[in-house]
Amino acid sequence: MARNSGRVETRAERNIRWIETHCRVPEGRLVGQPVKLRKWQKDEIKRIYDNPHGTRRAILSFGRKNGKTALSAFLLLLHLCGPEARPNSQLFSAAQSRDQAAILFSLAAKVVRLSPEMSEEVTVRDTAKQLLCGELGTLYRALSAEASTAYGLSPVFIVHDELGQVRGPRSELYEALETATAAQENPLSIVISTQAPNPTDLLSILIDDARGEHDKRTVLSIYEASEEADPFDAETIKQANPAFGDFQNAEEVLAMAEDARRMPSREPEYRNLILNQRVEVIAPFISRTVWDSCGGEVVERFDGPVYGGLDLSAVNDLTAKVYVSKVDGVWNVRPTFWLPGEGLREKSRSDRVPYDVWADQGFLKTTPGKTIQYQFVAEQLYRECQDMDIRKIGFDRWNWKHFKPWLLQAGFTEDQLEGDNAIFEPFGQGYQSMSPALRDLETA
């Protein structure tokens, strides 16, 4: 029962009370003092534990240095030796590197050692990065993506720490742990991270799916700065940083903002890590804003003059062909990309790029076998040259001698391939050729 009021205490209120009673601040100027959760932290705990539908997955995302790891440690201990603990259960945290995995373990171990009650109940195994509550038989292990395997486990509670660091749509560690929960009743996964920079990264996919509210058992809480707001203003920074001016050093963060204002090359990283926006950390040649503004339906058929570019692959990397044509005063772009169909899923996994997903969606074409079939590409080029007014196709000189026979076999003549009136025109991908072309594109 809640104290004084006689009202029945909610699950979240019970958990908040336990944390503030038993946990100690693990480091910093208040080290050793009882934890005093901020209102926003209590609100997150209430979202997780007072969800009327029950929570299977909670996604929390905000900027760096807002106490993500400390909050994760408190939730972890709730399930190890607190009121959420289940006898003989397995708990895990998952990170992308051993160093990152060690951070959460180290912080949780410090909380245990600073607590008179927990230090008697919980055994800290530093070398193995484990915490064991002997009385309950609950065991926590810190895992990293660098570990040899995460299969054969049966977790009831998982913290996915900084999942935004995963590049691409898949993580073997994430999938191994999530599928391992099937044997448990009401398992809980906590994803706590700064946003991933790319919309095709795993965390972005999970966030976008949660925003669709397809599953009431998934709770989502994102602190991110508005893209329309001044990115360097303190009020904008606060949108993504609930601890700004509290246990996040406001002076340091404002200095980062000033650095990003003064040096544009640092702005993407600042927007991603501090403002928690989905922005590429490395500034691309074409910004995402410009890219998105060019979206739209491309006409089915190009009736006017068409110009193309062709980039051949060696064995099993991408072959790309792009056509452009002006339609009603607007340049329309129609790209085509090929990869070998055999081994596509393995390549997706090794490159951490969702080639197989793009193939299923129709954005990527596959050729039979383990290597790109030049015959397949050449025959398609010939059909398109019969169907459209293709004036020029620029191509990389590399591997041309191996591709040319297939073009001749497909139906092209020698005059179309080489000479003053040829459709195909060599274009290098080095500085000498690309620099003036990119400059003209940028100023167009």
Tab-separated table of C-alpha atoms in Angstrom:
chain	number	residue	atom	x	y	z
A	1	MET	CA	0.000	0.000	0.000
A	2	ALA	CA	1.178	3.529	-0.686
A	3	ARG	CA	2.186	5.348	2.437
A	4	ASN	CA	-0.326	7.740	4.070
A	5	SER	CA	-2.941	7.740	1.314
A	6	GLY	CA	-4.202	4.163	1.595
A	7	ARG	CA	-4.237	4.076	-2.226
A	8	VAL	CA	-2.931	0.936	-3.888
A	9	GLU	CA	0.572	1.600	-5.148
A	10	THR	CA	1.052	1.065	-8.875
A	11	ARG	CA	3.753	-1.207	-10.185
A	12	ALA	CA	5.767	1.774	-11.426
A	13	GLU	CA	5.418	3.643	-8.126
A	14	ARG	CA	6.653	0.572	-6.274
A	15	ASN	CA	9.657	0.345	-8.596
A	16	ILE	CA	10.440	4.051	-8.240
A	17	ARG	CA	10.310	3.740	-4.464
A	18	TRP	CA	12.618	0.720	-4.529
A	19	ILE	CA	15.193	2.504	-6.698
A	20	GLU	CA	15.212	5.603	-4.492
A	21	THR	CA	15.411	3.476	-1.339
A	22	HIS	CA	18.062	0.944	-2.328
A	23	CYS	CA	20.151	2.450	-5.132
A	24	ARG	CA	23.032	4.869	-4.663
A	25	VAL	CA	24.508	7.377	-7.111
A	26	PRO	CA	27.395	5.376	-8.626
A	27	GLU	CA	29.760	8.216	-9.577
A	28	GLY	CA	30.120	11.987	-9.804
A	29	ARG	CA	29.850	14.686	-7.143
A	30	LEU	CA	26.883	12.955	-5.430
A	31	VAL	CA	28.495	9.501	-5.379
A	32	GLY	CA	27.177	7.272	-2.603
A	33	GLN	CA	24.049	9.326	-1.941
A	34	PRO	CA	20.558	7.825	-2.416
A	35	VAL	CA	19.260	8.149	-5.963
A	36	LYS	CA	16.651	10.844	-6.477
A	37	LEU	CA	14.904	10.213	-9.764
A	38	ARG	CA	13.913	13.244	-11.826
A	39	LYS	CA	10.324	13.683	-12.957
A	40	TRP	CA	11.142	12.738	-16.546
A	41	GLN	CA	12.833	9.535	-15.355
A	42	LYS	CA	9.796	8.650	-13.250
A	43	ASP	CA	7.566	9.319	-16.254
A	44	GLU	CA	9.592	6.856	-18.337
A	45	ILE	CA	9.347	4.198	-15.623
A	46	LYS	CA	5.583	4.740	-15.468
A	47	ARG	CA	5.294	4.341	-19.250
A	48	ILE	CA	7.091	1.019	-19.044
A	49	TYR	CA	5.545	-0.562	-15.953
A	50	ASP	CA	2.058	0.975	-15.842
A	51	ASN	CA	1.169	0.255	-19.469
A	52	PRO	CA	-2.356	-1.268	-19.263
A	53	HIS	CA	-1.519	-3.530	-22.207
A	54	GLY	CA	1.704	-4.748	-20.609
A	55	THR	CA	5.054	-3.744	-22.076
A	56	ARG	CA	7.062	-6.108	-24.246
A	57	ARG	CA	9.489	-3.504	-25.601
A	58	ALA	CA	10.320	0.031	-24.480
A	59	ILE	CA	12.317	2.375	-26.717
A	60	LEU	CA	13.849	5.425	-25.030
A	61	SER	CA	15.910	7.838	-27.083
A	62	PHE	CA	17.560	11.140	-26.184
A	63	GLY	CA	20.849	12.966	-26.688
A	64	ARG	CA	24.159	11.927	-25.202
A	65	LYS	CA	25.115	12.400	-21.545
A	66	ASN	CA	21.568	12.293	-20.153
A	67	GLY	CA	22.172	9.374	-17.825
A	68	LYS	CA	21.044	6.585	-20.165
A	69	THR	CA	23.464	4.074	-18.678
A	70	ALA	CA	22.613	4.921	-15.066
A	71	LEU	CA	18.878	4.580	-15.731
A	72	SER	CA	19.558	1.255	-17.470
A	73	ALA	CA	21.522	0.075	-14.418
A	74	PHE	CA	18.664	0.934	-12.048
A	75	LEU	CA	16.134	-0.940	-14.218
A	76	LEU	CA	18.490	-3.885	-14.478
A	77	LEU	CA	18.832	-4.124	-10.688
A	78	LEU	CA	15.048	-3.951	-10.334
A	79	HIS	CA	14.915	-7.244	-12.221
A	80	LEU	CA	18.007	-8.781	-10.617
A	81	CYS	CA	17.224	-8.360	-6.919
A	82	GLY	CA	14.338	-5.896	-6.696
A	83	PRO	CA	10.565	-6.267	-6.873
A	84	GLU	CA	10.669	-7.244	-10.574
A	85	ALA	CA	13.045	-10.173	-9.964
A	86	ARG	CA	11.890	-13.664	-10.943
A	87	PRO	CA	13.646	-16.680	-9.390
A	88	ASN	CA	16.324	-18.278	-11.585
A	89	SER	CA	15.863	-15.768	-14.396
A	90	GLN	CA	18.499	-14.614	-16.887
A	91	LEU	CA	19.131	-10.928	-17.555
A	92	PHE	CA	21.345	-9.474	-20.257
A	93	SER	CA	22.619	-6.192	-21.576
A	94	ALA	CA	23.733	-6.021	-25.194
A	95	ALA	CA	26.199	-3.548	-26.668
A	96	GLN	CA	28.106	-3.294	-29.930
A	97	SER	CA	31.574	-3.494	-28.383
A	98	ARG	CA	33.189	-5.031	-25.312
A	99	ASP	CA	34.095	-1.580	-24.032
A	100	GLN	CA	30.486	-0.381	-24.318
A	101	ALA	CA	29.214	-3.554	-22.644
A	102	ALA	CA	31.643	-3.016	-19.776
A	103	ILE	CA	30.289	0.474	-19.066
A	104	LEU	CA	26.795	-0.671	-18.054
A	105	PHE	CA	28.150	-3.615	-16.073
A	106	SER	CA	30.642	-1.374	-14.272
A	107	LEU	CA	27.969	1.163	-13.348
A	108	ALA	CA	25.564	-1.514	-12.076
A	109	ALA	CA	28.403	-3.099	-10.065
A	110	LYS	CA	29.185	0.272	-8.464
A	111	VAL	CA	25.542	0.688	-7.435
A	112	VAL	CA	25.624	-2.779	-5.857
A	113	ARG	CA	28.838	-2.105	-3.935
A	114	LEU	CA	27.565	1.241	-2.640
A	115	SER	CA	24.290	-0.248	-1.370
A	116	PRO	CA	24.451	-1.926	2.075
A	117	GLU	CA	21.523	-4.205	1.223
A	118	MET	CA	22.483	-5.160	-2.330
A	119	SER	CA	26.156	-5.700	-1.537
A	120	GLU	CA	25.096	-8.513	0.807
A	121	GLU	CA	22.731	-10.108	-1.716
A	122	VAL	CA	24.572	-9.705	-5.015
A	123	THR	CA	27.926	-11.188	-6.014
A	124	VAL	CA	29.956	-9.141	-8.507
A	125	ARG	CA	32.039	-11.163	-10.970
A	126	ASP	CA	34.232	-8.529	-12.587
A	127	THR	CA	36.166	-10.767	-14.962
A	128	ALA	CA	33.061	-12.448	-16.364
A	129	LYS	CA	31.043	-9.196	-16.233
A	130	GLN	CA	28.262	-10.890	-14.283
A	131	LEU	CA	26.060	-10.083	-11.294
A	132	LEU	CA	24.519	-12.964	-9.351
A	133	CYS	CA	21.772	-12.773	-6.748
A	134	GLY	CA	22.362	-16.090	-4.993
A	135	GLU	CA	19.163	-16.129	-2.948
A	136	LEU	CA	16.946	-15.740	-6.024
A	137	GLY	CA	19.245	-17.451	-8.512
A	138	THR	CA	19.013	-14.480	-10.892
A	139	LEU	CA	22.002	-13.872	-13.147
A	140	TYR	CA	22.948	-10.825	-15.223
A	141	ARG	CA	25.549	-10.938	-17.994
A	142	ALA	CA	26.927	-8.143	-20.161
A	143	LEU	CA	27.227	-9.220	-23.811
A	144	SER	CA	28.759	-7.548	-26.831
A	145	ALA	CA	28.362	-8.050	-30.572
A	146	GLU	CA	32.017	-9.113	-30.590
A	147	ALA	CA	31.189	-12.210	-28.512
A	148	SER	CA	31.294	-15.547	-30.313
A	149	THR	CA	27.633	-16.432	-29.766
A	150	ALA	CA	24.506	-15.359	-27.945
A	151	TYR	CA	22.435	-18.416	-28.799
A	152	GLY	CA	21.236	-20.921	-26.206
A	153	LEU	CA	20.148	-18.165	-23.817
A	154	SER	CA	16.723	-17.620	-22.258
A	155	PRO	CA	16.414	-13.984	-21.178
A	156	VAL	CA	13.502	-12.506	-19.285
A	157	PHE	CA	14.970	-8.994	-19.301
A	158	ILE	CA	17.262	-7.336	-21.877
A	159	VAL	CA	18.799	-3.887	-22.132
A	160	HIS	CA	19.901	-3.028	-25.671
A	161	ASP	CA	22.454	-0.315	-24.961
A	162	GLU	CA	23.118	2.267	-27.719
A	163	LEU	CA	21.392	0.243	-30.430
A	164	GLY	CA	21.733	3.340	-32.623
A	165	GLN	CA	25.332	2.286	-33.257
A	166	VAL	CA	24.149	-0.661	-35.364
A	167	ARG	CA	24.588	0.122	-39.054
A	168	GLY	CA	22.073	-1.484	-41.358
A	169	PRO	CA	18.768	-3.196	-40.558
A	170	ARG	CA	20.122	-6.211	-38.692
A	171	SER	CA	22.138	-7.144	-35.652
A	172	GLU	CA	22.881	-10.803	-35.019
A	173	LEU	CA	23.134	-10.130	-31.277
A	174	TYR	CA	19.793	-8.284	-31.200
A	175	GLU	CA	18.044	-11.028	-33.167
A	176	ALA	CA	19.590	-13.813	-31.075
A	177	LEU	CA	18.443	-12.255	-27.802
A	178	GLU	CA	14.989	-11.212	-28.991
A	179	THR	CA	14.169	-14.628	-30.429
A	180	ALA	CA	15.469	-16.280	-27.244
A	181	THR	CA	12.686	-14.700	-25.158
A	182	ALA	CA	10.059	-17.029	-26.646
A	183	ALA	CA	10.354	-19.435	-23.709
A	184	GLN	CA	9.586	-16.695	-21.161
A	185	GLU	CA	6.306	-15.299	-19.915
A	186	ASN	CA	6.101	-11.508	-20.267
A	187	PRO	CA	9.734	-10.788	-21.177
A	188	LEU	CA	10.827	-7.152	-21.279
A	189	SER	CA	13.324	-5.502	-23.622
A	190	ILE	CA	14.587	-1.971	-23.037
A	191	VAL	CA	16.142	-0.180	-26.005
A	192	ILE	CA	17.903	2.938	-24.762
A	193	SER	CA	19.978	4.930	-27.216
A	194	THR	CA	20.666	8.082	-29.151
A	195	GLN	CA	19.028	7.881	-32.583
A	196	ALA	CA	20.752	6.146	-35.478
A	197	PRO	CA	21.852	8.476	-38.278
A	198	ASN	CA	20.236	6.557	-41.131
A	199	PRO	CA	16.572	5.620	-41.688
A	200	THR	CA	17.600	2.127	-42.819
A	201	ASP	CA	19.477	1.379	-39.583
A	202	LEU	CA	17.933	-1.089	-37.136
A	203	LEU	CA	16.985	1.439	-34.456
A	204	SER	CA	15.332	3.726	-37.020
A	205	ILE	CA	13.276	0.802	-38.305
A	206	LEU	CA	12.163	-0.088	-34.763
A	207	ILE	CA	11.270	3.540	-33.998
A	208	ASP	CA	9.297	3.992	-37.222
A	209	ASP	CA	7.404	0.773	-36.568
A	210	ALA	CA	6.624	1.882	-32.997
A	211	ARG	CA	5.368	5.231	-34.273
A	212	GLY	CA	2.799	3.326	-36.304
A	213	GLU	CA	1.328	2.029	-32.997
A	214	HIS	CA	0.882	-1.474	-34.402
A	215	ASP	CA	1.627	-3.087	-31.041
A	216	LYS	CA	0.266	-1.556	-27.828
A	217	ARG	CA	2.897	-3.494	-25.888
A	218	THR	CA	5.633	-1.316	-27.408
A	219	VAL	CA	6.143	2.030	-25.704
A	220	LEU	CA	8.140	4.754	-27.402
A	221	SER	CA	9.624	7.891	-25.915
A	222	ILE	CA	11.856	10.109	-28.047
A	223	TYR	CA	13.395	13.397	-27.005
A	224	GLU	CA	14.490	15.076	-30.229
A	225	ALA	CA	14.962	18.659	-31.357
A	226	SER	CA	12.560	20.092	-33.905
A	227	GLU	CA	14.141	20.405	-37.346
A	228	GLU	CA	12.530	23.826	-37.778
A	229	ALA	CA	14.034	25.260	-34.582
A	230	ASP	CA	17.369	27.054	-34.258
A	231	PRO	CA	19.746	24.100	-33.683
A	232	PHE	CA	22.121	26.182	-31.566
A	233	ASP	CA	19.586	27.704	-29.191
A	234	ALA	CA	19.458	26.435	-25.605
A	235	GLU	CA	15.690	25.879	-25.792
A	236	THR	CA	16.179	23.632	-28.824
A	237	ILE	CA	18.886	21.678	-27.021
A	238	LYS	CA	16.536	21.096	-24.082
A	239	GLN	CA	14.047	19.328	-26.367
A	240	ALA	CA	16.499	16.443	-26.840
A	241	ASN	CA	18.249	16.610	-23.483
A	242	PRO	CA	15.987	16.262	-20.420
A	243	ALA	CA	19.018	16.481	-18.107
A	244	PHE	CA	20.312	19.742	-19.651
A	245	GLY	CA	21.535	22.026	-16.873
A	246	ASP	CA	21.016	19.273	-14.298
A	247	PHE	CA	23.463	16.375	-14.427
A	248	GLN	CA	24.252	17.220	-18.044
A	249	ASN	CA	26.799	20.052	-18.168
A	250	ALA	CA	24.980	22.902	-19.931
A	251	GLU	CA	28.164	24.906	-20.431
A	252	GLU	CA	29.882	22.029	-22.233
A	253	VAL	CA	26.879	21.332	-24.456
A	254	LEU	CA	26.546	25.006	-25.414
A	255	ALA	CA	30.248	24.998	-26.293
A	256	MET	CA	29.587	22.031	-28.616
A	257	ALA	CA	26.744	23.999	-30.197
A	258	GLU	CA	29.035	26.968	-30.796
A	259	ASP	CA	31.672	24.698	-32.351
A	260	ALA	CA	29.048	23.264	-34.713
A	261	ARG	CA	27.837	26.763	-35.617
A	262	ARG	CA	31.387	27.899	-36.382
A	263	MET	CA	32.483	24.722	-38.195
A	264	PRO	CA	29.739	23.340	-40.502
A	265	SER	CA	31.595	20.030	-40.845
A	266	ARG	CA	30.778	19.331	-37.187
A	267	GLU	CA	27.078	20.161	-37.462
A	268	PRO	CA	25.845	16.707	-38.609
A	269	GLU	CA	27.511	14.982	-35.647
A	270	TYR	CA	26.153	17.632	-33.283
A	271	ARG	CA	22.631	17.226	-34.666
A	272	ASN	CA	22.753	13.444	-34.334
A	273	LEU	CA	24.448	13.029	-30.956
A	274	ILE	CA	23.272	16.143	-29.093
A	275	LEU	CA	19.971	17.093	-30.761
A	276	ASN	CA	19.106	13.407	-31.285
A	277	GLN	CA	18.076	13.985	-34.883
A	278	ARG	CA	18.293	11.340	-37.571
A	279	VAL	CA	21.197	12.925	-39.415
A	280	GLU	CA	24.220	11.356	-41.105
A	281	VAL	CA	27.247	12.041	-38.906
A	282	ILE	CA	29.486	12.301	-41.984
A	283	ALA	CA	28.253	15.189	-44.129
A	284	PRO	CA	27.141	13.693	-47.490
A	285	PHE	CA	27.589	15.387	-50.862
A	286	ILE	CA	23.799	15.723	-51.099
A	287	SER	CA	22.120	16.522	-47.790
A	288	ARG	CA	19.097	14.503	-46.706
A	289	THR	CA	16.957	17.654	-46.845
A	290	VAL	CA	17.827	18.216	-50.512
A	291	TRP	CA	17.424	14.510	-51.248
A	292	ASP	CA	13.970	14.355	-49.655
A	293	SER	CA	12.860	17.514	-51.477
A	294	CYS	CA	13.535	15.780	-54.813
A	295	GLY	CA	11.213	12.877	-54.072
A	296	GLY	CA	8.255	12.185	-56.326
A	297	GLU	CA	6.865	9.906	-58.997
A	298	VAL	CA	9.102	9.398	-62.024
A	299	VAL	CA	7.265	9.159	-65.355
A	300	GLU	CA	6.870	5.660	-66.742
A	301	ARG	CA	8.417	6.499	-70.106
A	302	PHE	CA	11.051	8.999	-71.208
A	303	ASP	CA	9.962	10.442	-74.583
A	304	GLY	CA	12.692	13.094	-74.848
A	305	PRO	CA	16.477	12.830	-75.020
A	306	VAL	CA	17.932	10.500	-72.388
A	307	TYR	CA	21.418	10.490	-70.866
A	308	GLY	CA	22.847	7.681	-68.791
A	309	GLY	CA	25.690	6.515	-66.619
A	310	LEU	CA	26.952	2.967	-66.139
A	311	ASP	CA	29.169	1.635	-63.343
A	312	LEU	CA	30.178	-1.998	-63.768
A	313	SER	CA	31.083	-4.314	-60.922
A	314	ALA	CA	33.886	-6.849	-60.686
A	315	VAL	CA	32.305	-9.999	-59.281
A	316	ASN	CA	29.619	-9.596	-56.656
A	317	ASP	CA	29.392	-5.893	-55.841
A	318	LEU	CA	26.832	-3.437	-57.212
A	319	THR	CA	26.435	-2.689	-60.896
A	320	ALA	CA	24.558	0.575	-61.388
A	321	LYS	CA	22.851	2.247	-64.327
A	322	VAL	CA	21.158	5.650	-64.140
A	323	TYR	CA	19.078	7.451	-66.785
A	324	VAL	CA	18.056	11.112	-66.648
A	325	SER	CA	15.644	12.994	-68.878
A	326	LYS	CA	13.914	16.349	-68.620
A	327	VAL	CA	10.121	16.044	-68.475
A	328	ASP	CA	8.019	19.237	-68.365
A	329	GLY	CA	11.072	21.204	-67.272
A	330	VAL	CA	11.961	18.817	-64.423
A	331	TRP	CA	14.847	16.354	-64.506
A	332	ASN	CA	13.567	12.841	-63.863
A	333	VAL	CA	16.057	10.235	-62.626
A	334	ARG	CA	15.576	6.502	-63.075
A	335	PRO	CA	18.285	4.363	-61.452
A	336	THR	CA	18.704	0.599	-61.672
A	337	PHE	CA	20.993	-1.464	-59.449
A	338	TRP	CA	21.981	-5.114	-59.815
A	339	LEU	CA	23.511	-7.688	-57.496
A	340	PRO	CA	23.895	-11.454	-57.889
A	341	GLY	CA	20.812	-13.219	-56.564
A	342	GLU	CA	22.766	-16.095	-55.040
A	343	GLY	CA	24.213	-15.187	-51.645
A	344	LEU	CA	22.229	-11.946	-51.395
A	345	ARG	CA	21.194	-12.439	-47.767
A	346	GLU	CA	24.738	-13.284	-46.711
A	347	LYS	CA	26.030	-10.144	-48.435
A	348	SER	CA	23.330	-8.085	-46.709
A	349	ARG	CA	24.517	-9.420	-43.378
A	350	SER	CA	28.248	-8.947	-44.032
A	351	ASP	CA	27.875	-5.432	-45.521
A	352	ARG	CA	25.161	-4.465	-43.016
A	353	VAL	CA	23.072	-3.103	-45.891
A	354	PRO	CA	19.480	-4.293	-46.520
A	355	TYR	CA	20.045	-5.492	-50.102
A	356	ASP	CA	17.605	-8.368	-49.666
A	357	VAL	CA	14.914	-6.029	-48.348
A	358	TRP	CA	15.436	-3.648	-51.268
A	359	ALA	CA	15.235	-6.580	-53.687
A	360	ASP	CA	11.927	-7.676	-52.144
A	361	GLN	CA	10.645	-4.094	-52.443
A	362	GLY	CA	11.691	-3.840	-56.093
A	363	PHE	CA	14.422	-1.230	-55.589
A	364	LEU	CA	17.234	-3.661	-56.433
A	365	LYS	CA	17.368	-6.163	-59.283
A	366	THR	CA	19.167	-9.476	-59.087
A	367	THR	CA	20.945	-11.502	-61.751
A	368	PRO	CA	21.161	-15.296	-61.733
A	369	GLY	CA	24.153	-16.965	-60.073
A	370	LYS	CA	26.944	-15.801	-57.774
A	371	THR	CA	28.341	-13.065	-60.040
A	372	ILE	CA	26.891	-10.234	-62.098
A	373	GLN	CA	25.970	-11.565	-65.536
A	374	TYR	CA	27.202	-9.014	-68.080
A	375	GLN	CA	25.026	-10.655	-70.719
A	376	PHE	CA	21.948	-9.862	-68.646
A	377	VAL	CA	22.933	-6.181	-68.311
A	378	ALA	CA	23.955	-5.814	-71.976
A	379	GLU	CA	20.667	-7.214	-73.263
A	380	GLN	CA	18.667	-4.817	-71.108
A	381	LEU	CA	20.733	-1.850	-72.340
A	382	TYR	CA	20.103	-2.859	-75.944
A	383	ARG	CA	16.338	-3.139	-75.411
A	384	GLU	CA	16.272	0.292	-73.779
A	385	CYS	CA	18.271	1.869	-76.608
A	386	GLN	CA	15.658	0.542	-79.038
A	387	ASP	CA	12.846	1.937	-76.908
A	388	MET	CA	14.205	5.371	-75.917
A	389	ASP	CA	16.169	8.228	-77.473
A	390	ILE	CA	19.371	7.539	-75.536
A	391	ARG	CA	21.978	10.083	-76.641
A	392	LYS	CA	24.897	9.140	-74.394
A	393	ILE	CA	25.841	6.602	-71.728
A	394	GLY	CA	28.937	7.492	-69.750
A	395	PHE	CA	30.827	4.459	-68.484
A	396	ASP	CA	33.807	3.732	-66.295
A	397	ARG	CA	36.682	2.455	-68.447
A	398	TRP	CA	37.402	-0.313	-65.945
A	399	ASN	CA	36.371	-3.757	-67.210
A	400	TRP	CA	35.092	-2.337	-70.490
A	401	LYS	CA	37.053	-4.908	-72.521
A	402	HIS	CA	35.125	-7.704	-70.791
A	403	PHE	CA	31.757	-5.980	-71.191
A	404	LYS	CA	32.104	-4.906	-74.839
A	405	PRO	CA	31.745	-8.425	-76.342
A	406	TRP	CA	28.436	-8.861	-74.548
A	407	LEU	CA	27.183	-5.544	-75.944
A	408	LEU	CA	28.093	-6.653	-79.472
A	409	GLN	CA	26.379	-9.985	-78.918
A	410	ALA	CA	23.258	-8.170	-77.649
A	411	GLY	CA	22.987	-6.227	-80.944
A	412	PHE	CA	25.046	-3.038	-80.642
A	413	THR	CA	27.346	-2.101	-83.537
A	414	GLU	CA	31.002	-1.080	-83.283
A	415	ASP	CA	30.029	2.488	-84.258
A	416	GLN	CA	27.597	2.657	-81.341
A	417	LEU	CA	30.277	1.521	-78.913
A	418	GLU	CA	33.320	3.489	-80.058
A	419	GLY	CA	33.963	6.499	-82.268
A	420	ASP	CA	32.754	10.074	-82.685
A	421	ASN	CA	29.067	9.111	-82.902
A	422	ALA	CA	29.105	6.361	-80.301
A	423	ILE	CA	26.370	6.137	-77.679
A	424	PHE	CA	28.876	4.923	-75.094
A	425	GLU	CA	31.412	7.437	-73.857
A	426	PRO	CA	34.242	6.673	-71.385
A	427	PHE	CA	34.154	8.649	-68.148
A	428	GLY	CA	36.690	8.071	-65.380
A	429	GLN	CA	35.802	7.972	-61.706
A	430	GLY	CA	38.965	9.736	-60.603
A	431	TYR	CA	39.467	13.344	-59.558
A	432	GLN	CA	40.168	14.662	-63.062
A	433	SER	CA	36.791	13.599	-64.469
A	434	MET	CA	34.575	13.672	-61.388
A	435	SER	CA	35.605	16.994	-59.843
A	436	PRO	CA	34.295	19.310	-62.613
A	437	ALA	CA	31.182	17.143	-63.042
A	438	LEU	CA	30.321	17.302	-59.342
A	439	ARG	CA	31.032	21.020	-59.279
A	440	ASP	CA	28.580	21.604	-62.133
A	441	LEU	CA	25.976	19.408	-60.429
A	442	GLU	CA	26.364	21.305	-57.157
A	443	THR	CA	25.875	24.689	-58.844
A	444	ALA	CA	23.044	23.555	-61.127
